[in-house]
CSV table of C-alpha atoms and ligand atoms in Angstrom, one decimal:
chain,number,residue,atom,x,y,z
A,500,UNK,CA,123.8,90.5,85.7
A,501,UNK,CA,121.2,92.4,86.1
A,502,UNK,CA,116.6,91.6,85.6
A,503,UNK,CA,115.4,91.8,81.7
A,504,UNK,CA,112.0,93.9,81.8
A,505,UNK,CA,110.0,92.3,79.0
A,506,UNK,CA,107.1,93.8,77.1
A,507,UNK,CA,104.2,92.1,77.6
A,508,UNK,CA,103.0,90.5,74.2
A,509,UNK,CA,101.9,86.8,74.4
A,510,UNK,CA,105.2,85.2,73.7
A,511,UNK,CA,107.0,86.8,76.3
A,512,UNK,CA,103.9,85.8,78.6
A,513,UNK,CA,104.2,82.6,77.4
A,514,UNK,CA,108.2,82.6,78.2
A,515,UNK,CA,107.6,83.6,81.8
A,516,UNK,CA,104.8,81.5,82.5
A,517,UNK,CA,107.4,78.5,81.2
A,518,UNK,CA,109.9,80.2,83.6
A,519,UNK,CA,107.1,80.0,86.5
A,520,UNK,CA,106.4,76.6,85.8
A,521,UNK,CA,109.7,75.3,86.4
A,522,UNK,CA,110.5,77.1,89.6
A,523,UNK,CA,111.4,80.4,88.9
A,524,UNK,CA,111.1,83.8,90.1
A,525,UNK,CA,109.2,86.6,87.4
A,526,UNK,CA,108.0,90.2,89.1
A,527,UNK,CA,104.7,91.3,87.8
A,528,UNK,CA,102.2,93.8,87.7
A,529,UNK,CA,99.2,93.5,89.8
A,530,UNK,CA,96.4,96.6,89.9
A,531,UNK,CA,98.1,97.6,93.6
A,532,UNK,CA,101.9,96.9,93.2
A,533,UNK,CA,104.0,95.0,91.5
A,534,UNK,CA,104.4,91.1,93.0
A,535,UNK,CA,107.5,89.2,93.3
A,536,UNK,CA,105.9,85.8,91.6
A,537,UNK,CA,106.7,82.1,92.4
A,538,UNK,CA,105.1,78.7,91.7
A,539,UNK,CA,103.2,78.5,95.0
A,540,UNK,CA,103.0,75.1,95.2
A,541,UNK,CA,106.8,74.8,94.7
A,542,UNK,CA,108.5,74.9,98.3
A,543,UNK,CA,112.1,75.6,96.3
A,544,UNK,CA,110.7,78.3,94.5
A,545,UNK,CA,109.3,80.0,97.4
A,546,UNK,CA,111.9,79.9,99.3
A,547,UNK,CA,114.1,81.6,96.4
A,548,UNK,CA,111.3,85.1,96.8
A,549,UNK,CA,112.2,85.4,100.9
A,550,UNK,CA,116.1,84.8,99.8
A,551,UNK,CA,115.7,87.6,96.9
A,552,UNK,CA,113.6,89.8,99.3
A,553,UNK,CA,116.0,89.6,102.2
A,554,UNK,CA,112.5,88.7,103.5
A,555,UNK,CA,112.2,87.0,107.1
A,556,UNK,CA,110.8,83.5,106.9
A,557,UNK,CA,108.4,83.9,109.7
A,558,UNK,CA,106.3,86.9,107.2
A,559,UNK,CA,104.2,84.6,104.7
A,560,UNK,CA,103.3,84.9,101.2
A,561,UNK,CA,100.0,86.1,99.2
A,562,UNK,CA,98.7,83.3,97.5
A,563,UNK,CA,97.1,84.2,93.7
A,564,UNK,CA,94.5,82.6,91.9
A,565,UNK,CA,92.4,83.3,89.0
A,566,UNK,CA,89.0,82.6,90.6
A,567,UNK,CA,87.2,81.7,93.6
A,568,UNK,CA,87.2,77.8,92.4
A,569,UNK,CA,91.5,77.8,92.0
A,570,UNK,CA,90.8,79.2,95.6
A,571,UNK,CA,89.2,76.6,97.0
A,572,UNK,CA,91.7,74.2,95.9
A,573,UNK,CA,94.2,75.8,98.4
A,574,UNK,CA,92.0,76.9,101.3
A,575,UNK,CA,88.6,75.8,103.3
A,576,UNK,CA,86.4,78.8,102.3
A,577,UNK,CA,83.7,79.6,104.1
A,578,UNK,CA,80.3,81.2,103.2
A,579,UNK,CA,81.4,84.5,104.4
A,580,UNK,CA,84.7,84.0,102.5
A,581,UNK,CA,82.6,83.0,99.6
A,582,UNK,CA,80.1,86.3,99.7
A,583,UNK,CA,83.4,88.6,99.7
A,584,UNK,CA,85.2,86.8,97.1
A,585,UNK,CA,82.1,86.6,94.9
A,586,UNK,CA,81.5,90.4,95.3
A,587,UNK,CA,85.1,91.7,95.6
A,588,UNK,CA,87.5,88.9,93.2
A,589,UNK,CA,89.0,89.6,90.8
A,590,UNK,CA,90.7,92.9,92.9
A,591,UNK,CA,92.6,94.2,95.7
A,592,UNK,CA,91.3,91.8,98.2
A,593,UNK,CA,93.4,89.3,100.0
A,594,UNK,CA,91.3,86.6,102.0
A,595,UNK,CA,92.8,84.4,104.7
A,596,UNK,CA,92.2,81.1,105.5
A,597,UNK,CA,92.6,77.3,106.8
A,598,UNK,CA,94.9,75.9,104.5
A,599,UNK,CA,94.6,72.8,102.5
A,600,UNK,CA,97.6,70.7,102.3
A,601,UNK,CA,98.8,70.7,99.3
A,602,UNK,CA,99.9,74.8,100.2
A,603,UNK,CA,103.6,74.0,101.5
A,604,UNK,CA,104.7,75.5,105.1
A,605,UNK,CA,107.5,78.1,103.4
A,606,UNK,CA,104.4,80.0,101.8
A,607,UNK,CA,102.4,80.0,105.1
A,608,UNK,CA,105.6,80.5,107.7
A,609,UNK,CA,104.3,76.9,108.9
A,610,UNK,CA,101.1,78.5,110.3
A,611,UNK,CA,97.6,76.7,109.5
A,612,UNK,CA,95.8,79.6,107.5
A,613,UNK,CA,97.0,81.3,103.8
A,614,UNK,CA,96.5,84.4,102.1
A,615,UNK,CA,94.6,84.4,99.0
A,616,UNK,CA,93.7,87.1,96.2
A,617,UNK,CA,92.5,86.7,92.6
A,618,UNK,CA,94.1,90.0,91.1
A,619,UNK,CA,92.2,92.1,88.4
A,620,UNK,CA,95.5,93.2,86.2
A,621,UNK,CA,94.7,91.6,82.9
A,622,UNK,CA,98.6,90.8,82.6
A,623,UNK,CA,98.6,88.7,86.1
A,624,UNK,CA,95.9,87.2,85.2
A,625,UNK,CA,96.6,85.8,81.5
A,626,UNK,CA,100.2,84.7,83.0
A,627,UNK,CA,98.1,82.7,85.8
A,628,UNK,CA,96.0,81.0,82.7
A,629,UNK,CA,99.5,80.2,81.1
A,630,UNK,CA,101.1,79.2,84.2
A,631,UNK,CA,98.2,77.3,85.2
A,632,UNK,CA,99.5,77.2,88.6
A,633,UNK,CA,98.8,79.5,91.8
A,634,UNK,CA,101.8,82.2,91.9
A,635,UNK,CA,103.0,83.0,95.7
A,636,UNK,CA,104.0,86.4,95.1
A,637,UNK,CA,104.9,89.4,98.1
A,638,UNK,CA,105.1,92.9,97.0
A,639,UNK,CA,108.8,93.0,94.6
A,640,UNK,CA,110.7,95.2,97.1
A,641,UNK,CA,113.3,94.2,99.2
A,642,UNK,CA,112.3,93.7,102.9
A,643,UNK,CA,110.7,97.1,104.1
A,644,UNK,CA,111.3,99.7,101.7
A,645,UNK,CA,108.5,101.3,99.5
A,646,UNK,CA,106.3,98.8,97.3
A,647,UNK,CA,107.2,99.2,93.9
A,648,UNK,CA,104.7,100.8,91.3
A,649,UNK,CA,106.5,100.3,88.3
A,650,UNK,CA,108.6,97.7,86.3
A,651,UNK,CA,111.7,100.6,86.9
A,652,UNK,CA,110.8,100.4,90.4
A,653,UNK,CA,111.4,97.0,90.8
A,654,UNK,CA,114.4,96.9,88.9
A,655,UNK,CA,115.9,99.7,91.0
A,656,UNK,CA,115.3,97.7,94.1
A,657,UNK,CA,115.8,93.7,93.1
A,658,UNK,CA,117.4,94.1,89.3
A,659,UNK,CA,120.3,92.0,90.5
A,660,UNK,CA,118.7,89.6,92.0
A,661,UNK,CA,116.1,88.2,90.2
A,662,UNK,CA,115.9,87.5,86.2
A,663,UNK,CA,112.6,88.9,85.0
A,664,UNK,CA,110.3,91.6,85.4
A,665,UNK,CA,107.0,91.5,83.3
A,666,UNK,CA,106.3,95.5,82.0
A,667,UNK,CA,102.8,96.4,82.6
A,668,UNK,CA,103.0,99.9,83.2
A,669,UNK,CA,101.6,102.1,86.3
A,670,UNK,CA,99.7,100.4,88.6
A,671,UNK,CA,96.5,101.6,88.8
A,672,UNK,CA,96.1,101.0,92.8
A,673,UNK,CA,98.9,102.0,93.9
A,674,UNK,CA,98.8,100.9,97.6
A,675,UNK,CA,98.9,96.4,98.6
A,676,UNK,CA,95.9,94.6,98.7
A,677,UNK,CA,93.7,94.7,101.9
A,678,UNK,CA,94.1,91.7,104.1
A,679,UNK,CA,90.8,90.1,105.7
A,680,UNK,CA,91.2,87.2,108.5
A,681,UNK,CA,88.3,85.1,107.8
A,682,UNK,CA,89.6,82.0,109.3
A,683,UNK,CA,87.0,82.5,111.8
A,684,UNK,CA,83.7,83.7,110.1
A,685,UNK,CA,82.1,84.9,113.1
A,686,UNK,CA,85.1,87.4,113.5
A,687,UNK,CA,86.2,88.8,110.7
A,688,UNK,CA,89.0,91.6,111.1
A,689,UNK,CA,91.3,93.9,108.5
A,690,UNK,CA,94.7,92.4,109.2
A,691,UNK,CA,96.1,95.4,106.8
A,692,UNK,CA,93.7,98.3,105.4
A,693,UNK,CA,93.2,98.9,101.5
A,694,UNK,CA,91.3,99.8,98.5
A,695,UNK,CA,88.5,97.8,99.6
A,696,UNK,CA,87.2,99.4,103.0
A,697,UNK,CA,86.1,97.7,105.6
A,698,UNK,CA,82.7,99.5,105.5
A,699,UNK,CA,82.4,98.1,101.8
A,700,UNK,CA,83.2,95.0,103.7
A,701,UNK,CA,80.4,95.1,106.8
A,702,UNK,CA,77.8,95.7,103.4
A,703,UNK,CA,78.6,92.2,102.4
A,704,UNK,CA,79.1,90.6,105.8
A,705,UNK,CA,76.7,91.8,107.2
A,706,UNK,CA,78.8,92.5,110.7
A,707,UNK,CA,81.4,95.0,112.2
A,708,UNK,CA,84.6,94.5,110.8
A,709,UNK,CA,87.5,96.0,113.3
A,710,UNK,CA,91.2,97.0,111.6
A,711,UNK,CA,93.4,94.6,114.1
A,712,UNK,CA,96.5,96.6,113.2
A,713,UNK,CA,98.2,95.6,116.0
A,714,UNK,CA,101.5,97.8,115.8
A,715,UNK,CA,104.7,95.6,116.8
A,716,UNK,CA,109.0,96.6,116.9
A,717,UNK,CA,110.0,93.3,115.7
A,718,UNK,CA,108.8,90.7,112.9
A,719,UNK,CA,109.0,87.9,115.9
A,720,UNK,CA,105.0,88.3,117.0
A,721,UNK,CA,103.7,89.6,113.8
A,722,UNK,CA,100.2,88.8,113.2
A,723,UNK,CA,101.0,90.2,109.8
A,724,UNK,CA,104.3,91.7,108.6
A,725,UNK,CA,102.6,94.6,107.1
A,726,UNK,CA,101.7,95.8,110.7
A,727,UNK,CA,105.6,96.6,111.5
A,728,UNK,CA,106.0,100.1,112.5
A,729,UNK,CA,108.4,100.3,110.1
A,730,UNK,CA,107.3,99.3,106.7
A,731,UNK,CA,106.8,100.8,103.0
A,732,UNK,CA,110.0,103.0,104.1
A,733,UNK,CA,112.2,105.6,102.4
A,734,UNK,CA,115.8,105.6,103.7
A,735,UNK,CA,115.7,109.2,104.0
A,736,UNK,CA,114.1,110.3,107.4
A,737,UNK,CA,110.5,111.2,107.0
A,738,UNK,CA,108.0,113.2,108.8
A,739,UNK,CA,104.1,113.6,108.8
A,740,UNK,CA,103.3,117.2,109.4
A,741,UNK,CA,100.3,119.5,108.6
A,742,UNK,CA,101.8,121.7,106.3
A,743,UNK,CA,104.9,121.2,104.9
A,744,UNK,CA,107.5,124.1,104.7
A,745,UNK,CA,111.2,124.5,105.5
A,746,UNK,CA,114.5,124.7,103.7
A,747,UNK,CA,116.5,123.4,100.3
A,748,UNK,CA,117.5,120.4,102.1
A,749,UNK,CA,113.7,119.0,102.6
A,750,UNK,CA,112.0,117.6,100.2
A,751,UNK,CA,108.1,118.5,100.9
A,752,UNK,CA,105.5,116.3,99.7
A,753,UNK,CA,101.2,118.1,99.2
A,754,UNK,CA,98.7,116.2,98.8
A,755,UNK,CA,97.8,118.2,96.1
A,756,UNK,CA,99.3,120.8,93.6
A,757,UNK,CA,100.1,124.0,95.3
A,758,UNK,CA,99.2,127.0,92.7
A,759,UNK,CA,101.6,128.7,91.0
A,760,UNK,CA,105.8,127.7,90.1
A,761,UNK,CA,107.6,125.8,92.1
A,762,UNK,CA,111.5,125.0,93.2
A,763,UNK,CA,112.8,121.4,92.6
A,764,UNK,CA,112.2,120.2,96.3
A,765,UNK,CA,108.4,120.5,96.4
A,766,UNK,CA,106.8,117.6,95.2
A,767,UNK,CA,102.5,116.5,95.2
A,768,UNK,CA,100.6,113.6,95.3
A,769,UNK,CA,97.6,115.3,93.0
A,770,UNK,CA,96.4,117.6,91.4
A,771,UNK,CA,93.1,118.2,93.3
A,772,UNK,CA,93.1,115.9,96.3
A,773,UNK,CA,91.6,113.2,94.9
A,774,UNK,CA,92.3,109.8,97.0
A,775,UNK,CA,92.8,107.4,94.5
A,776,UNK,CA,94.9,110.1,92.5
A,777,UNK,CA,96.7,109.9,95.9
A,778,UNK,CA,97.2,106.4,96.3
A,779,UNK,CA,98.3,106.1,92.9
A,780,UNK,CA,101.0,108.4,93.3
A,781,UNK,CA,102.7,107.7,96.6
A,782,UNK,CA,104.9,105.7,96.2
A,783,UNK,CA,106.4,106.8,93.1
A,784,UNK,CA,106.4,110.3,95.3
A,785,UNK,CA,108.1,108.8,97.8
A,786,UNK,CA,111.0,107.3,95.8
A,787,UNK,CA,111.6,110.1,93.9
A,788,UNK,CA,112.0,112.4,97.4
A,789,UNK,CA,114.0,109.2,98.7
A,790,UNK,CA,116.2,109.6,95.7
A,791,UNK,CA,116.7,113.2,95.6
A,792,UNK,CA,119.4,113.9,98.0
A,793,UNK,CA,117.8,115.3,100.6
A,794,UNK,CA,118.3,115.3,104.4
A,795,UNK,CA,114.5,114.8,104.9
A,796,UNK,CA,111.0,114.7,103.7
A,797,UNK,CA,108.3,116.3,105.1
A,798,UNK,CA,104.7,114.5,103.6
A,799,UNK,CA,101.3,116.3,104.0
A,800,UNK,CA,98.9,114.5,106.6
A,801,UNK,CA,95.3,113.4,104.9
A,802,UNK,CA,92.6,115.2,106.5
A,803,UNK,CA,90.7,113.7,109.5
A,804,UNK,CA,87.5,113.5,107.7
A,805,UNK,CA,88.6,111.6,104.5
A,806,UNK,CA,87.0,108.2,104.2
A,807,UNK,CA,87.9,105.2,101.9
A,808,UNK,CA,91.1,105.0,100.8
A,809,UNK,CA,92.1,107.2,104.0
A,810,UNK,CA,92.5,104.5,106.1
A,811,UNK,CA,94.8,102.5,104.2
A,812,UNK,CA,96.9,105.7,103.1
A,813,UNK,CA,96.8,106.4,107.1
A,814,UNK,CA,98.2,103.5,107.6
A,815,UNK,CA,101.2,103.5,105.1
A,816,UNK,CA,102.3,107.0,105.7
A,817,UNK,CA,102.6,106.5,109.1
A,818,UNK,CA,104.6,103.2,108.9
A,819,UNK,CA,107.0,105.0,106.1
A,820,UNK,CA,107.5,108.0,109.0
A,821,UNK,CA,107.9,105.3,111.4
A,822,UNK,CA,111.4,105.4,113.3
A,823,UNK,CA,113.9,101.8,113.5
B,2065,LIG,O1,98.4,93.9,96.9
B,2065,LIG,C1,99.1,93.1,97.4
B,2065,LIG,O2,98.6,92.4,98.4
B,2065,LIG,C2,100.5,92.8,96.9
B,2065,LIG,C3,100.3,92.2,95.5
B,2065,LIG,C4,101.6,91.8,94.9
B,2065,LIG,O3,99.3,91.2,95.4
B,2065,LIG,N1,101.2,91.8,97.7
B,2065,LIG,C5,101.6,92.2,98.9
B,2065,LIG,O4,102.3,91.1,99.5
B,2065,LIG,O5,101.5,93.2,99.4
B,2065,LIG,P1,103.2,91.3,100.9
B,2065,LIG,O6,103.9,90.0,101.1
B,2065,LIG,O7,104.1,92.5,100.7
B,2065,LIG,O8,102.2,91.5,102.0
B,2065,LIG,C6,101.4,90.4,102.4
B,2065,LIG,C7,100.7,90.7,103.6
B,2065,LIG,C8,101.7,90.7,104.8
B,2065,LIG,O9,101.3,91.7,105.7
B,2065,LIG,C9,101.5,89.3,105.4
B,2065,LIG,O10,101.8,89.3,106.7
B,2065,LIG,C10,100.0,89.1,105.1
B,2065,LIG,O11,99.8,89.6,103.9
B,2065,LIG,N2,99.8,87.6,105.2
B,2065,LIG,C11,100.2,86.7,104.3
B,2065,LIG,N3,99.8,85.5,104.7
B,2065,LIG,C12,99.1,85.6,105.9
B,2065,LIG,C13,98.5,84.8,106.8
B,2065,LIG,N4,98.4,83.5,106.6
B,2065,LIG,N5,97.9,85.3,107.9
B,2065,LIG,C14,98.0,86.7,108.1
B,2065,LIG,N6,98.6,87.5,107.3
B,2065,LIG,C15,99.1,87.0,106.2
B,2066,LIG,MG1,105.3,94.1,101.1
């Protein structure tokens, strides 16, 4: 059997929030990537995303909420916490925290903080309204390859598997959430980079916030799963280089257009260089090199001055190029 992908008009919302509410699994679209979506306060249903993802228990789930008061129901915020989700919710900002204890131990891999985020994708958020519930939901890949981007994408990678995948187009993102430890106020740190930066974040907070993306082989002493090496993957081998060139059997990846025609193996991630254009397009990039046959794809390194999204695209370049 394979996943329905259902267009989004308001009975179908109202369907899947009815399907949420009762313990099952729906894939939907956030602004970054598309979310593999559970009744978070349901330890069954929970459990039923980290058996669909092939996911190991010991890598916990993102939390989502509508607001920062549906947060605070789940987690002791903080005034810190409080001044980033005012300024950055709803959007591609995951906060965690203490737990409360009504957040079950499958969603937090029985540690004593969570992961929260309000997303800004109008369709997340009016099937959170329906729901009326807080939806666990990890990016809807199985366990390590690239983060889907589409409703296709996710049915290419869990269609048999799961039941239903909520259609709202491209995500406009393109690349997960970044992840802030606040549990400790007085040392806040980027647990995994994003679309907000962590100088947009030292604005707000008024202190140094360091990237802690402590690399690791194994999932065993993750501080967060996202910092495996090997993460956001294609299957085919791929390589970082400075300029791309070789034979038929590479695929090469630009960051941006190259001028004039080109053959079938030479793909881009823009047409001018733009970061978010970047972003946006990775991972779609990636799959479609991953997909073409090749023996390897070689992907253009962002230049070392490149701020904002740099660090984040940094980040999951080099753990798609990273080796088993
Ligand atoms: O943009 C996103 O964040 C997407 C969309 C669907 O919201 N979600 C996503 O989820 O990327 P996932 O499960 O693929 O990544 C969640 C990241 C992992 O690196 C995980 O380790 C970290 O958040 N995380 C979750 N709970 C945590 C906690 N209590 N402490 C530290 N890290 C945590
Ligand atoms: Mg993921």
């Amino acid at each position: 059997m394979k996943a329905r992908i259902h267009a989004p008009t308001l009975s179908n919302l109202q369907r899947l929030a009815a399907v949420l509410r009762r313990g099952g699994l729906v894939a939907i679209p956030t602004e970054t990537v598309y979310g593999l979506a559970a009744h978070a306060l349901d330890a069954k249903a929970c459990r039923a995303i980290f058996q669909a993802k092939g996911r190991p228990a010991n890598d916990p789930l993102i939390v989502h909420v509508l607001d920062l008061a549906h947060a605070e129901e789940l987690a002791e915020f903080n005034d810190a916490a409080r001044q980033v989700a005012r300024r950055f919710w709803p959007g591609p900002l995951t906060i965690v925290l203490p737990k409360k204890s009504c957040v079950p131990g499958i969603v937090t891999s029985g540690g004593d903080t969570v992961a929260l985020r309000a997303p800004a994708h109008p369709l997340a958020r009016q099937l959170l309204r329906l729901a009326g519930v807080p939806l666990a939901a990890p990016s809807a890949n199985p366990f390590s390859y690239i983060s889907p981007t589409t409703a296709a994408h996710v049915q290419q990678g869990l269609g048999r598997r799961i039941r239903h995948i909520l259609d709202g187009g491209s995500c406009t993102v393109g690349v997960e959430s970044t992840v802030l430890d606040l549990a400790n106020p007085s040392k806040p740190r980027i647990l995994r980079p994003g679309a907000i930066t962590a100088a947009q974040l030292a604005k707000v907070l008024k202190r140094k916030v360091p990237t802690k993306t402590r690399s690791a082989k194994s999932t065993a002493r993750l501080l967060s799963p996202g910092l495996l090496d090997r993460h956001y993957s294609p299957r085919t081998s791929l390589r970082l280089t400075g300029r791309p060139a070789a034979g038929k059997l590479t695929a090469l990846i630009f960051l941006r257009q190259p001028a004039g025609r080109q053959p079938a193996n030479v793909y881009w991630l823009s047409q001018r260089g733009a970061l978010d254009e970047i972003a946006r397009n990775l991972y779609r990039v990636l799959r479609e090199a991953d997909t073409g046959g090749y023996r390897e794809i070689q992907l253009e390194k962002l230049p070392a001055t490149a701020g904002g999204l740099a660090a984040a695209l940094n980040d999951r370049m080099k753990r798609a190029a990273a080796k088993l």
